[in-house]
PDB file of C-alpha atoms and ligand atoms in Angstrom:
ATOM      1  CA  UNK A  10      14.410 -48.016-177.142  1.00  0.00           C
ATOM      2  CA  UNK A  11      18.195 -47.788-176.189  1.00  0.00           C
ATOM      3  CA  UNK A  12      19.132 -46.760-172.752  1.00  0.00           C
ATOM      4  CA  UNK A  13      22.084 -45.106-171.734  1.00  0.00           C
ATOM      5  CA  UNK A  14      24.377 -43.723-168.989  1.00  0.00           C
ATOM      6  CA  UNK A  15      26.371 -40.616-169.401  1.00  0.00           C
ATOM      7  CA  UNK A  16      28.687 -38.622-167.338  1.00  0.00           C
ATOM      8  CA  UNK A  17      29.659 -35.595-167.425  1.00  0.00           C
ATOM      9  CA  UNK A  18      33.423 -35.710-167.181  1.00  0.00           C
ATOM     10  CA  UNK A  19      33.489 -31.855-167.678  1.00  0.00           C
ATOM     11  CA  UNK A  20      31.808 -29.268-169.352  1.00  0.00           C
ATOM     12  CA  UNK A  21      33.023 -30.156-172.449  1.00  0.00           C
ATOM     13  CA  UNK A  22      33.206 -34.149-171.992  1.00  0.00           C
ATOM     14  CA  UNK A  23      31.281 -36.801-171.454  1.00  0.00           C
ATOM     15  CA  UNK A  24      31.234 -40.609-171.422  1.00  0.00           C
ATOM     16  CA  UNK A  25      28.166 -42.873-172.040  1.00  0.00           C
ATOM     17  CA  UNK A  26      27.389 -46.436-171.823  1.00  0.00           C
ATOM     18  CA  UNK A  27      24.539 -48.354-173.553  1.00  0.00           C
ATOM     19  CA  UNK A  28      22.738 -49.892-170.640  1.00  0.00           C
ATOM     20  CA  UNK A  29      21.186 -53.295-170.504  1.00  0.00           C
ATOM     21  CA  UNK A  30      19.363 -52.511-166.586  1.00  0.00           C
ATOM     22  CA  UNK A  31      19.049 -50.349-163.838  1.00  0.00           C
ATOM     23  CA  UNK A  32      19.322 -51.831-161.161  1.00  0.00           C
ATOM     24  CA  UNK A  33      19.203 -49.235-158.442  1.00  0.00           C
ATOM     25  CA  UNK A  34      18.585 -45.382-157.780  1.00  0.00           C
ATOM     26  CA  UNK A  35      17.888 -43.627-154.867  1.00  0.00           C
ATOM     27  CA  UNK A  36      19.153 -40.672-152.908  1.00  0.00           C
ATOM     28  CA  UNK A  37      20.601 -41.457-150.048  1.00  0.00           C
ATOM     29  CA  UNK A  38      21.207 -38.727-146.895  1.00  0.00           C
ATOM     30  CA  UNK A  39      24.788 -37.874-148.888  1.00  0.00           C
ATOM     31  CA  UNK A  40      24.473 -38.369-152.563  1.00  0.00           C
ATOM     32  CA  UNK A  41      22.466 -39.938-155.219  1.00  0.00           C
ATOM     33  CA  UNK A  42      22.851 -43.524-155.497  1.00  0.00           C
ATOM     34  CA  UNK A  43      23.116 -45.143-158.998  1.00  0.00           C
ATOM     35  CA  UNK A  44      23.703 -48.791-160.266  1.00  0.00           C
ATOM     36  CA  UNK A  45      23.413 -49.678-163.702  1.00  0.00           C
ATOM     37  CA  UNK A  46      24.260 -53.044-165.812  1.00  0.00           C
ATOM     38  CA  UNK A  47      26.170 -51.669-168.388  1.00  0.00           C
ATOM     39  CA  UNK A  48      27.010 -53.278-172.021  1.00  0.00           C
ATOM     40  CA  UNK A  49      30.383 -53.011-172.293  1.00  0.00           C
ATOM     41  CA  UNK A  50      31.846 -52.471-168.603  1.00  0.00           C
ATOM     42  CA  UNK A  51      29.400 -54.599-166.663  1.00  0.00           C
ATOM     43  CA  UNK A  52      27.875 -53.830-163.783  1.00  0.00           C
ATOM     44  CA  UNK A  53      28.800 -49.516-162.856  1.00  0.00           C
ATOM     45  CA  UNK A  54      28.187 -47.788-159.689  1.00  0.00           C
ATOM     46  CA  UNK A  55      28.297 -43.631-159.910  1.00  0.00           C
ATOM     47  CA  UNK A  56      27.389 -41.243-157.124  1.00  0.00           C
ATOM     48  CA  UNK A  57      26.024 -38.173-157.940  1.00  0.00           C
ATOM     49  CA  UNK A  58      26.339 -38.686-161.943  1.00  0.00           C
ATOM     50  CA  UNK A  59      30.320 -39.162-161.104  1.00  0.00           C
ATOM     51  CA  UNK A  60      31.685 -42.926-161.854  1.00  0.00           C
ATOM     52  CA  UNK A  61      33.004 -44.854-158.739  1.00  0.00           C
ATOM     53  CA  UNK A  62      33.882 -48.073-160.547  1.00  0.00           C
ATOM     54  CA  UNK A  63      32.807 -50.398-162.825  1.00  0.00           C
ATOM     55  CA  UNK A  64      33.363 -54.009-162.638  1.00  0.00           C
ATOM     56  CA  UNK A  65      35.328 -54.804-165.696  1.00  0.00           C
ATOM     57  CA  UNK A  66      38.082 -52.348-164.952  1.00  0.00           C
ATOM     58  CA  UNK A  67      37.955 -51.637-160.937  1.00  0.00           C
ATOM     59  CA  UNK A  68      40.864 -53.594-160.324  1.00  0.00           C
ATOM     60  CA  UNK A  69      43.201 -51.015-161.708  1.00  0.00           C
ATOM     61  CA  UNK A  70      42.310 -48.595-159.638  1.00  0.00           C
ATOM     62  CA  UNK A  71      42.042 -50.693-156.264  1.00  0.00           C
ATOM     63  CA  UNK A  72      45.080 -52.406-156.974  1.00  0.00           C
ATOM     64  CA  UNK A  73      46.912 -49.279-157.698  1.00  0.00           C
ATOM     65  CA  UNK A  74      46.306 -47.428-154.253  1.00  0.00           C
ATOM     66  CA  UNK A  75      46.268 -50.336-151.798  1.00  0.00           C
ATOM     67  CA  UNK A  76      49.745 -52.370-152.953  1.00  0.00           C
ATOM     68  CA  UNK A  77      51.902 -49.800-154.019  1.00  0.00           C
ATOM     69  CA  UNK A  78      51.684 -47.738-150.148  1.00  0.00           C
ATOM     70  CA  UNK A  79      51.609 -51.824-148.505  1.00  0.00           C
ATOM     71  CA  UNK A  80      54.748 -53.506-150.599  1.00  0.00           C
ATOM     72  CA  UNK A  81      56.647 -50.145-149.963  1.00  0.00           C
ATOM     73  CA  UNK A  82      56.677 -50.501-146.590  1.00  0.00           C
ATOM     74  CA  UNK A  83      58.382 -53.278-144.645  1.00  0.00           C
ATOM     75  CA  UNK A  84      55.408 -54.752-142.049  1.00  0.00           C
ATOM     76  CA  UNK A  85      51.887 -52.612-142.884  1.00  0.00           C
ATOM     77  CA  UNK A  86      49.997 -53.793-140.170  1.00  0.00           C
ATOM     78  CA  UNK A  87      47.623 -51.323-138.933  1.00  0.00           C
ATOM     79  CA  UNK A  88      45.537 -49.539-142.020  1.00  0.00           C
ATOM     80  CA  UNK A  89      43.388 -46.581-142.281  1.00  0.00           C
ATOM     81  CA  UNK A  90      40.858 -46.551-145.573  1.00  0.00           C
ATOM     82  CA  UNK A  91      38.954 -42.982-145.692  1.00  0.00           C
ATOM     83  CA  UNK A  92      36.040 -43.447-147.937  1.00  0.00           C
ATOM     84  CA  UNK A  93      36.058 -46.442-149.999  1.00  0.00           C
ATOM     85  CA  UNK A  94      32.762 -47.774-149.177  1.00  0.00           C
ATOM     86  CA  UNK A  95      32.738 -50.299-152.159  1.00  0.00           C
ATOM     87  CA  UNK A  96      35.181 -52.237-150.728  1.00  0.00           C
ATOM     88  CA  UNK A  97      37.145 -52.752-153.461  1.00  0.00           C
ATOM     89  CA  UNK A  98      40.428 -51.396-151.621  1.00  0.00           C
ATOM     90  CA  UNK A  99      39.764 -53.222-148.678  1.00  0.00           C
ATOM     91  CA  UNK A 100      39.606 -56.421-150.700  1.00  0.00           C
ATOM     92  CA  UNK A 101      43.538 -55.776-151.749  1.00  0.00           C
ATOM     93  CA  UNK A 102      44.381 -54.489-148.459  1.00  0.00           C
ATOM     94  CA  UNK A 103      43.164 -57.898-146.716  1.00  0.00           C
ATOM     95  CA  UNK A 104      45.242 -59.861-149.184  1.00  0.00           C
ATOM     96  CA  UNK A 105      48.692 -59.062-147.190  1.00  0.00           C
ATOM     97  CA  UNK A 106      49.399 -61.381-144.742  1.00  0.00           C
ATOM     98  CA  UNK A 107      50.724 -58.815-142.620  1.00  0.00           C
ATOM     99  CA  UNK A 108      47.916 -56.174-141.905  1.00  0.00           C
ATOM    100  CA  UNK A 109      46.351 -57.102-138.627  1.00  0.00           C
ATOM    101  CA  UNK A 110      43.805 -54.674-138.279  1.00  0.00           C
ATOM    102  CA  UNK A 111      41.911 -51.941-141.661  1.00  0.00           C
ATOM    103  CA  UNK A 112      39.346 -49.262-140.004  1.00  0.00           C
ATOM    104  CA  UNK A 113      37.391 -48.193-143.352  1.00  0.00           C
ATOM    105  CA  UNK A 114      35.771 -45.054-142.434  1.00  0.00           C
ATOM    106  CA  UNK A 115      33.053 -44.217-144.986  1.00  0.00           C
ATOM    107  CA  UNK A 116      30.269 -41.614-144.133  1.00  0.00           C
ATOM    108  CA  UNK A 117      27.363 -42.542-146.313  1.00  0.00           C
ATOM    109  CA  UNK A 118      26.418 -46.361-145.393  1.00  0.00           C
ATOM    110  CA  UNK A 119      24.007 -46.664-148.244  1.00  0.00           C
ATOM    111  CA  UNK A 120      26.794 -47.135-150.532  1.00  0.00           C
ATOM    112  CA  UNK A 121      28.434 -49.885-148.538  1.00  0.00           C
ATOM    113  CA  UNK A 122      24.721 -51.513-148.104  1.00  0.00           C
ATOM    114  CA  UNK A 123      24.918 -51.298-152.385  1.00  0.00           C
ATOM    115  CA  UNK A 124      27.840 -52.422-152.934  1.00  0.00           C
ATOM    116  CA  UNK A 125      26.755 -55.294-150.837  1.00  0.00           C
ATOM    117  CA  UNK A 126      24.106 -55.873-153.096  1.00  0.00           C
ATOM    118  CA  UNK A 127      25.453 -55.255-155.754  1.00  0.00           C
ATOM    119  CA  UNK A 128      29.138 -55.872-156.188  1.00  0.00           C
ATOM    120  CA  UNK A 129      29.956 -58.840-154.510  1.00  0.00           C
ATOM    121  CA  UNK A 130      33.353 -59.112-156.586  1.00  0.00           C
ATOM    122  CA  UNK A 131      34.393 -56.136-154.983  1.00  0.00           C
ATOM    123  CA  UNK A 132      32.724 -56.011-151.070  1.00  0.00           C
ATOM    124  CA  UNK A 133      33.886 -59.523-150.571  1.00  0.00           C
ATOM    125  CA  UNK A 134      37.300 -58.185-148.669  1.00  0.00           C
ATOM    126  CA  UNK A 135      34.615 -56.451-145.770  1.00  0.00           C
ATOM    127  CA  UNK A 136      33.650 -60.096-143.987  1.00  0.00           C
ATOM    128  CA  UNK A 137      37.160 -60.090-142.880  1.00  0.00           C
ATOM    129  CA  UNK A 138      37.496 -60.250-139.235  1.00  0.00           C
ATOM    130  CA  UNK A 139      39.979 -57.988-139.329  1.00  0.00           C
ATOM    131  CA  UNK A 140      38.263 -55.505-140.401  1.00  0.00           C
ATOM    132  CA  UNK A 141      36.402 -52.672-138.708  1.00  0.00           C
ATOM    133  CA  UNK A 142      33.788 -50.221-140.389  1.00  0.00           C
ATOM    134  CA  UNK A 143      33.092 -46.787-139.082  1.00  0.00           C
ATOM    135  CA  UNK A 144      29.945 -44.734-140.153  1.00  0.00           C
ATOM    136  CA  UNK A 145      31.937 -41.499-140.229  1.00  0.00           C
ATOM    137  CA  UNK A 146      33.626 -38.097-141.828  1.00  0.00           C
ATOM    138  CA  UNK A 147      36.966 -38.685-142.252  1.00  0.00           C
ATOM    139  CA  UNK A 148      38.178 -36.007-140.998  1.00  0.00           C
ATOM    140  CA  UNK A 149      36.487 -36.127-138.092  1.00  0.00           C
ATOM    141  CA  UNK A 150      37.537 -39.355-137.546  1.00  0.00           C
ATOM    142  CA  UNK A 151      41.511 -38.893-138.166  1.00  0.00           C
ATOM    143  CA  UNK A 152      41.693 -35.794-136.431  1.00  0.00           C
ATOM    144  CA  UNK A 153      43.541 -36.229-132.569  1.00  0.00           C
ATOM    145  CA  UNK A 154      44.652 -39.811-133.409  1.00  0.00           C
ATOM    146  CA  UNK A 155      48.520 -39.941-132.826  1.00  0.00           C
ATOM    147  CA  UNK A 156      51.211 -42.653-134.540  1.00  0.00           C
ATOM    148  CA  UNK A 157      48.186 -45.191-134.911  1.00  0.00           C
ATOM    149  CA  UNK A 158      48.385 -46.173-138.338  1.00  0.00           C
ATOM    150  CA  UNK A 159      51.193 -47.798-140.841  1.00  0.00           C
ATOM    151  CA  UNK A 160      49.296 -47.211-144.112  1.00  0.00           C
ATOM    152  CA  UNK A 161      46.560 -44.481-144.728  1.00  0.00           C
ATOM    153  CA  UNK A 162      44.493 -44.385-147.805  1.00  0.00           C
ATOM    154  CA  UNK A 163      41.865 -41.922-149.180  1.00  0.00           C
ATOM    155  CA  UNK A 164      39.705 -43.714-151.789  1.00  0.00           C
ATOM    156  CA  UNK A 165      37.677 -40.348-151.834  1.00  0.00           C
ATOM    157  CA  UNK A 166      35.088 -39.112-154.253  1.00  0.00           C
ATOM    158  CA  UNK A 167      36.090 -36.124-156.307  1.00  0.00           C
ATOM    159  CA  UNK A 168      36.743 -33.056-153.935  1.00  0.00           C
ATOM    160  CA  UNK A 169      33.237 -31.540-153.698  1.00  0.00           C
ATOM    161  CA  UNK A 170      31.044 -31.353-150.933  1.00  0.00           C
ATOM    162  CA  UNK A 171      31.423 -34.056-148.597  1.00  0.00           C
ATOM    163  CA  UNK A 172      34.754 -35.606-149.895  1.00  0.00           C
ATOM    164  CA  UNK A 173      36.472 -31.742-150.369  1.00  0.00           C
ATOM    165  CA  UNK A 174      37.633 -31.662-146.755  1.00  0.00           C
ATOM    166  CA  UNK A 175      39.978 -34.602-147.441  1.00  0.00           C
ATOM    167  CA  UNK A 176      41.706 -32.400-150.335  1.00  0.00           C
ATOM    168  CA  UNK A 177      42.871 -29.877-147.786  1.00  0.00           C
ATOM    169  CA  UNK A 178      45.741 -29.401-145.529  1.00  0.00           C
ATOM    170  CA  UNK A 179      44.119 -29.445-142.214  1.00  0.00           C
ATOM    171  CA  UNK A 180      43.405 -32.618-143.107  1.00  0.00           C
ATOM    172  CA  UNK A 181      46.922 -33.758-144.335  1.00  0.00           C
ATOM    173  CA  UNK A 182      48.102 -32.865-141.207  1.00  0.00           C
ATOM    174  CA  UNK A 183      45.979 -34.780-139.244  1.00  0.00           C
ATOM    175  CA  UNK A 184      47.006 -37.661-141.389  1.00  0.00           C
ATOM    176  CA  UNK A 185      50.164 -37.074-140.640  1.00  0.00           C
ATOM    177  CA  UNK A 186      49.798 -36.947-136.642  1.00  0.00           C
ATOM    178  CA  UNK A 187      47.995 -40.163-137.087  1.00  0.00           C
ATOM    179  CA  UNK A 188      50.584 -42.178-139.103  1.00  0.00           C
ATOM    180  CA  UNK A 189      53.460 -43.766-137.415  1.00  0.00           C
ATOM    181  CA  UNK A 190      57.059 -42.718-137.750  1.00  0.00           C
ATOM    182  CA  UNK A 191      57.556 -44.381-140.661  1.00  0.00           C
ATOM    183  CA  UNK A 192      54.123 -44.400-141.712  1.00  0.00           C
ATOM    184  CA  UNK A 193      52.965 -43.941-145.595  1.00  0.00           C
ATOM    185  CA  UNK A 194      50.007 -42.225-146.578  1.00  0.00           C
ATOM    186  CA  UNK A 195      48.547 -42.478-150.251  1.00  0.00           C
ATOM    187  CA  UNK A 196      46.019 -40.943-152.391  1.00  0.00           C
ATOM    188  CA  UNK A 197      43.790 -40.483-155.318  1.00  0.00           C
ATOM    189  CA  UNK A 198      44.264 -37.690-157.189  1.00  0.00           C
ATOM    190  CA  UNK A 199      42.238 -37.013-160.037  1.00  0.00           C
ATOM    191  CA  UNK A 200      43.193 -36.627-163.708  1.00  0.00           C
ATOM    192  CA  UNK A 201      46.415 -35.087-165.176  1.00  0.00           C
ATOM    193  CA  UNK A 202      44.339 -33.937-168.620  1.00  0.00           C
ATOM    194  CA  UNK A 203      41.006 -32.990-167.230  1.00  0.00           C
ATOM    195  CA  UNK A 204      42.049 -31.948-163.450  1.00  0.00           C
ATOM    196  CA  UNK A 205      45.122 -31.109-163.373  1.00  0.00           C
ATOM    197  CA  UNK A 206      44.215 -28.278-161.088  1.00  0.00           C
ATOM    198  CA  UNK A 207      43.329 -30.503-158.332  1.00  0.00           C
ATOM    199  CA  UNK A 208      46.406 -32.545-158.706  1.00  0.00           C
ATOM    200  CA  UNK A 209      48.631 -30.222-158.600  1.00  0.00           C
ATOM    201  CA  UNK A 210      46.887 -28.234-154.959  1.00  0.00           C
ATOM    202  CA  UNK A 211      46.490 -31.903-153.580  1.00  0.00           C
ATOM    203  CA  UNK A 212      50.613 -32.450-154.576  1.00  0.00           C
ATOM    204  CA  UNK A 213      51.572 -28.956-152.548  1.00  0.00           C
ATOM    205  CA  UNK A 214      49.243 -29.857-150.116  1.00  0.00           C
ATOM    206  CA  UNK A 215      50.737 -32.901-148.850  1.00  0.00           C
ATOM    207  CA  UNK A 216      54.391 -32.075-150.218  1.00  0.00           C
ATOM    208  CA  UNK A 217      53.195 -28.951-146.941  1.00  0.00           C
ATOM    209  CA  UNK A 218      53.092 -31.476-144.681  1.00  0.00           C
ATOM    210  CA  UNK A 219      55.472 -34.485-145.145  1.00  0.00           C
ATOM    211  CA  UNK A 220      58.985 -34.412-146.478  1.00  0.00           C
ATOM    212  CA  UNK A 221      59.130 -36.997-149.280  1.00  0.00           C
ATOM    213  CA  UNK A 222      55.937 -37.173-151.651  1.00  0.00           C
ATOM    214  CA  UNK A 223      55.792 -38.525-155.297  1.00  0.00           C
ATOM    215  CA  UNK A 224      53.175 -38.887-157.757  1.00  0.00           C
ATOM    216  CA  UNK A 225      52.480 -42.030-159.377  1.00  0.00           C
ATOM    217  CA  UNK A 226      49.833 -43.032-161.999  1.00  0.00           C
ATOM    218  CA  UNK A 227      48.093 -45.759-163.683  1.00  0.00           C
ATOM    219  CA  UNK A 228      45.707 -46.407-166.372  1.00  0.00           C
ATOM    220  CA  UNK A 229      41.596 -46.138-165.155  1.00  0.00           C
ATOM    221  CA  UNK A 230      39.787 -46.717-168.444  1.00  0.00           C
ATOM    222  CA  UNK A 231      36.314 -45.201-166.740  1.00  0.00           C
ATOM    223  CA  UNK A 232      37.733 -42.144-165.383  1.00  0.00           C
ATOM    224  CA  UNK A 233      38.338 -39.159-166.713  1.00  0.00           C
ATOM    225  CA  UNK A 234      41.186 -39.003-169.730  1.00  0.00           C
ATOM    226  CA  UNK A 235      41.480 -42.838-168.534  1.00  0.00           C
ATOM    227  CA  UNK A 236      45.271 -41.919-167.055  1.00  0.00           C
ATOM    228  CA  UNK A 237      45.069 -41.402-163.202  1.00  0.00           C
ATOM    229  CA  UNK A 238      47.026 -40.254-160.163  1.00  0.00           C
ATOM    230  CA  UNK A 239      47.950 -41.133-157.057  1.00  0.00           C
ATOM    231  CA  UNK A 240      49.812 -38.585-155.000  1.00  0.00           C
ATOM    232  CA  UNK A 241      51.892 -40.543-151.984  1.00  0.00           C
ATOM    233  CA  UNK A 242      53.670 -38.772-148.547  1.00  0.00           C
ATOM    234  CA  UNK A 243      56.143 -41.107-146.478  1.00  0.00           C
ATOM    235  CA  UNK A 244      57.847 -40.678-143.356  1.00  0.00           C
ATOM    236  CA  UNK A 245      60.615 -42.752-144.093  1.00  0.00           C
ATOM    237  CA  UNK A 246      60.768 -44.682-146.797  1.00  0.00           C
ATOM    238  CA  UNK A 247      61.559 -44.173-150.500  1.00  0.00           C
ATOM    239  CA  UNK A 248      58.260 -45.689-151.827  1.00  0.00           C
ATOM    240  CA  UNK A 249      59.173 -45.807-155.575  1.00  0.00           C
ATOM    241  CA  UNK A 250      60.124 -49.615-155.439  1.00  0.00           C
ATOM    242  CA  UNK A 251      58.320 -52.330-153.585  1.00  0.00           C
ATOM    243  CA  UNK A 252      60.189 -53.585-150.620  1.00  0.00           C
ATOM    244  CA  UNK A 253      58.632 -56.615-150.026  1.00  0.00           C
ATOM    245  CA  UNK A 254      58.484 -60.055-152.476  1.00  0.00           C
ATOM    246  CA  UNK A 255      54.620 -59.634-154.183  1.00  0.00           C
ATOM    247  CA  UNK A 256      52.987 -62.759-152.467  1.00  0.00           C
ATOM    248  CA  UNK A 257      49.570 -61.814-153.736  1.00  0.00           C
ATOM    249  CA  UNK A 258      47.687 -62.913-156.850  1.00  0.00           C
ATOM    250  CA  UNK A 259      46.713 -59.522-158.525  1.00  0.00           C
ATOM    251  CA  UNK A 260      45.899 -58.112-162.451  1.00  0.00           C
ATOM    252  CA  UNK A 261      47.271 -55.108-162.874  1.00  0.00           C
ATOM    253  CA  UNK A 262      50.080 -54.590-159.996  1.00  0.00           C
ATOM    254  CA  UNK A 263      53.188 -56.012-160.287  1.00  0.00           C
ATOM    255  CA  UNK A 264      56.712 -55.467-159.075  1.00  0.00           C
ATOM    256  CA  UNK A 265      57.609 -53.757-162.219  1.00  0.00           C
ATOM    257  CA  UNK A 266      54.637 -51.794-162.507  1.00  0.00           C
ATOM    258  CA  UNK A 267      54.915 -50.581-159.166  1.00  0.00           C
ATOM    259  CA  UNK A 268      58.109 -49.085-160.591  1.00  0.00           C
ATOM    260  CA  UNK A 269      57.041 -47.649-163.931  1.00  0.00           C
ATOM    261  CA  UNK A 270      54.350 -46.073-162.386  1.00  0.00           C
ATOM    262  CA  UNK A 271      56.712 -43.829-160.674  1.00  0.00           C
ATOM    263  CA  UNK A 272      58.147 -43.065-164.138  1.00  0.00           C
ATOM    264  CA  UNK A 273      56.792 -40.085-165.243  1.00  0.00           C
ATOM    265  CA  UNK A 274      56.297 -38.610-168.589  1.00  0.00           C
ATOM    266  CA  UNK A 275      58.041 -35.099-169.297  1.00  0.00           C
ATOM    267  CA  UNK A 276      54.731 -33.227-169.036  1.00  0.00           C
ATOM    268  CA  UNK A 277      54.000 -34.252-165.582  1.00  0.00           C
ATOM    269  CA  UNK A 278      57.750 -34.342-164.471  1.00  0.00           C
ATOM    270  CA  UNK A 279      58.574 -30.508-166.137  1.00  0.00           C
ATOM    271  CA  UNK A 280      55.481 -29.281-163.793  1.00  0.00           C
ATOM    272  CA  UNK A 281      56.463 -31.591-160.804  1.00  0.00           C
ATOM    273  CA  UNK A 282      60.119 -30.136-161.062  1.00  0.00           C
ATOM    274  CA  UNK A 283      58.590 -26.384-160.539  1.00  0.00           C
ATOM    275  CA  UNK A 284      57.097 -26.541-157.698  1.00  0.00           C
TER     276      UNK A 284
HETATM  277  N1  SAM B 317      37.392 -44.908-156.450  1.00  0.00           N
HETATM  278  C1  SAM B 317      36.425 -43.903-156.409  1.00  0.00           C
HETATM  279  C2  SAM B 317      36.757 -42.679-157.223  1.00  0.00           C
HETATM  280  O1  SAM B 317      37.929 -42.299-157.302  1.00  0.00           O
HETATM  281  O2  SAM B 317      35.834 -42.106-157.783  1.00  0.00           O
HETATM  282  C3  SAM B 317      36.017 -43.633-155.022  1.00  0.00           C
HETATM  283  C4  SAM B 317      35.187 -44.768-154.542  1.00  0.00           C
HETATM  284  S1  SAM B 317      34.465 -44.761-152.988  1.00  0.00           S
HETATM  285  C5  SAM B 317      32.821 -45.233-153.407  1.00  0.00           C
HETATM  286  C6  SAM B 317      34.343 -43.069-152.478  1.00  0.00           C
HETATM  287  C7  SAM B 317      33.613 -42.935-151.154  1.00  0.00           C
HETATM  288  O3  SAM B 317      34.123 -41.838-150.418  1.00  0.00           O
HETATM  289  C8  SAM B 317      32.105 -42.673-151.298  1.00  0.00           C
HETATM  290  O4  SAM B 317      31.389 -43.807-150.917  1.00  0.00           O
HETATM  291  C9  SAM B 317      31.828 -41.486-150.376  1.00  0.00           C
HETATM  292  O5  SAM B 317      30.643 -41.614-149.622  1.00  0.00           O
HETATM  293  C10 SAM B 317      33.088 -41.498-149.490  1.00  0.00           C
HETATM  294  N2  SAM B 317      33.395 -40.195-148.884  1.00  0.00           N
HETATM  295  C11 SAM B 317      33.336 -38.975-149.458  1.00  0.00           C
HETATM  296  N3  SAM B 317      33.660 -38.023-148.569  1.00  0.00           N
HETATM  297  C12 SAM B 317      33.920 -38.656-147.388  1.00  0.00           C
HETATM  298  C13 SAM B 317      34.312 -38.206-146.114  1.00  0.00           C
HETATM  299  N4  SAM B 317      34.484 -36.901-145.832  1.00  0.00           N
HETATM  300  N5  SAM B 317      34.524 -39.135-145.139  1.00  0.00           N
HETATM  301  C14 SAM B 317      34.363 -40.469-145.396  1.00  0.00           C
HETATM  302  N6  SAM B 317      33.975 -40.944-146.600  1.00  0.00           N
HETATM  303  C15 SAM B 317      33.766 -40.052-147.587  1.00  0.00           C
END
């Protein structure tokens, strides 16, 4: 008998993989906990029925929010991860030379312990000594903290329950207390086809609270529509182009990617323009 994986990418979508094992499935104190060996995508990790990465096309994703906020800005050395418990964007982040210190603040430790387990591809970047973990909320954890951080990223889950704080403007500003003055902070933000309604309250959200935001995107095969967002505030600096030479071996970031992704097609641009 065949077994499969499917989630529910919306009411009226959904994705399935034929799957060769499962390999875990529990519930942990946050979410339910699901690891499967999949077919085509290898090994894929999903928390409550959502898709968190798989390991065939992860590095897109992890790639995409770690280097573009660290090459735009000229010495990231203190960095704040919010969620993230996989440890695939710490892995990228610990690549630059120049970070001295990444706090990943993830509350459900289960998923870290799995992707331990798991994923050692992508939790291999959380040995590094310079890096801290925090059993946390985010929220709870960024709020009071003053011109701390250089880089701040949300790797988030989709904003529901525990992750839906970090979609909201309370939280922005915290964020934005807790980033230097020139500070950059970055993150994901859903699907323009399937949410665009979440894009678009995370864009006025931060666009609220710091001067200079852009969206930027990239292509995320397992996630909804397979075209994603990333929704970036800065301080300072325009973050469109990379300011710093790319001294890191990577797959799907380049210089010139860093660029296109800025490049947006007319259907995102038109609704950018009206707000
Ligand atoms: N790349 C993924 C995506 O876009 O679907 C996200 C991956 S990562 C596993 C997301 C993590 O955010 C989860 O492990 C979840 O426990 C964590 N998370 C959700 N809400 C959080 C919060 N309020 N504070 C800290 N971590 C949170």
């Amino acid at each position: 008998m065949e077994l499969w994986f499917t989630e529910n990418q919306t009411s009226d979508l959904r994705l399935s993989f034929r799957v060769k094992q499962l390999l875990y499935h529990r519930k942990s104190a946050y979410q339910e906990i699901l690891v499967v060996d999949t077919y085509e995508y290898g090994r894929l990790l999903a928390l409550d029925g959502a898709i968190q990465l798989t390991e065939k096309d992860e590095f897109t994703y992890h790639e995409m929010i770690t280097h573009v906020p660290l090459y735009a800005h000229p010495l990231p050395e203190s960095v704040l991860i919010i969620g993230g418990g996989d440890g695939g964007a710490v892995r990228e982040v610990v690549k630059h030379r120049e970070v001295k210190s990444v706090e990943m603040v993830e509350i459900d430790e289960e998923v870290i312990n799995v992707s331990k387990r798991y994923f050692p591809s992508v939790s291999s970047g959380l040995k590094d000594k310079r890096v801290s973990i925090k059993i946390e909320d985010g929220m709870a954890y960024v709020k009071g903290k003053k011109k701390r951080y250089d880089v701040i990223i949300v790797d988030s889950t989709d904003p529901v329950e525990i992750a839906k704080v970090l979609f909201e403007k309370p939280f922005y500003r915290n964020v934005f207390y807790a980033l230097k003055d020139d500070g950059i902070f970055v993150a994901q933000t859903e699907s323009p086809f399937c949410k665009l309604d979440v894009l678009k309250s995370a864009y006025n959200g931060i666009k609220a609270v710091f001067d200079r935001v852009w969206v930027y995107w990239g292509v995320m095969p397992t996630y909804p529509s397979g075209m994603w967002t990333y929704t970036i505030g800065s301080k300072r600096y325009d973050v469109s182009s990379p300011i710093r030479e790319c001294d890191v071996s990577t797959r799907y970031y380049t210089p010139e990617v860093h660029r296109s992704a800025f490049v947006l097609p007319p259907f995102l641009k038109e609704w950018i323009s009206t707000v």
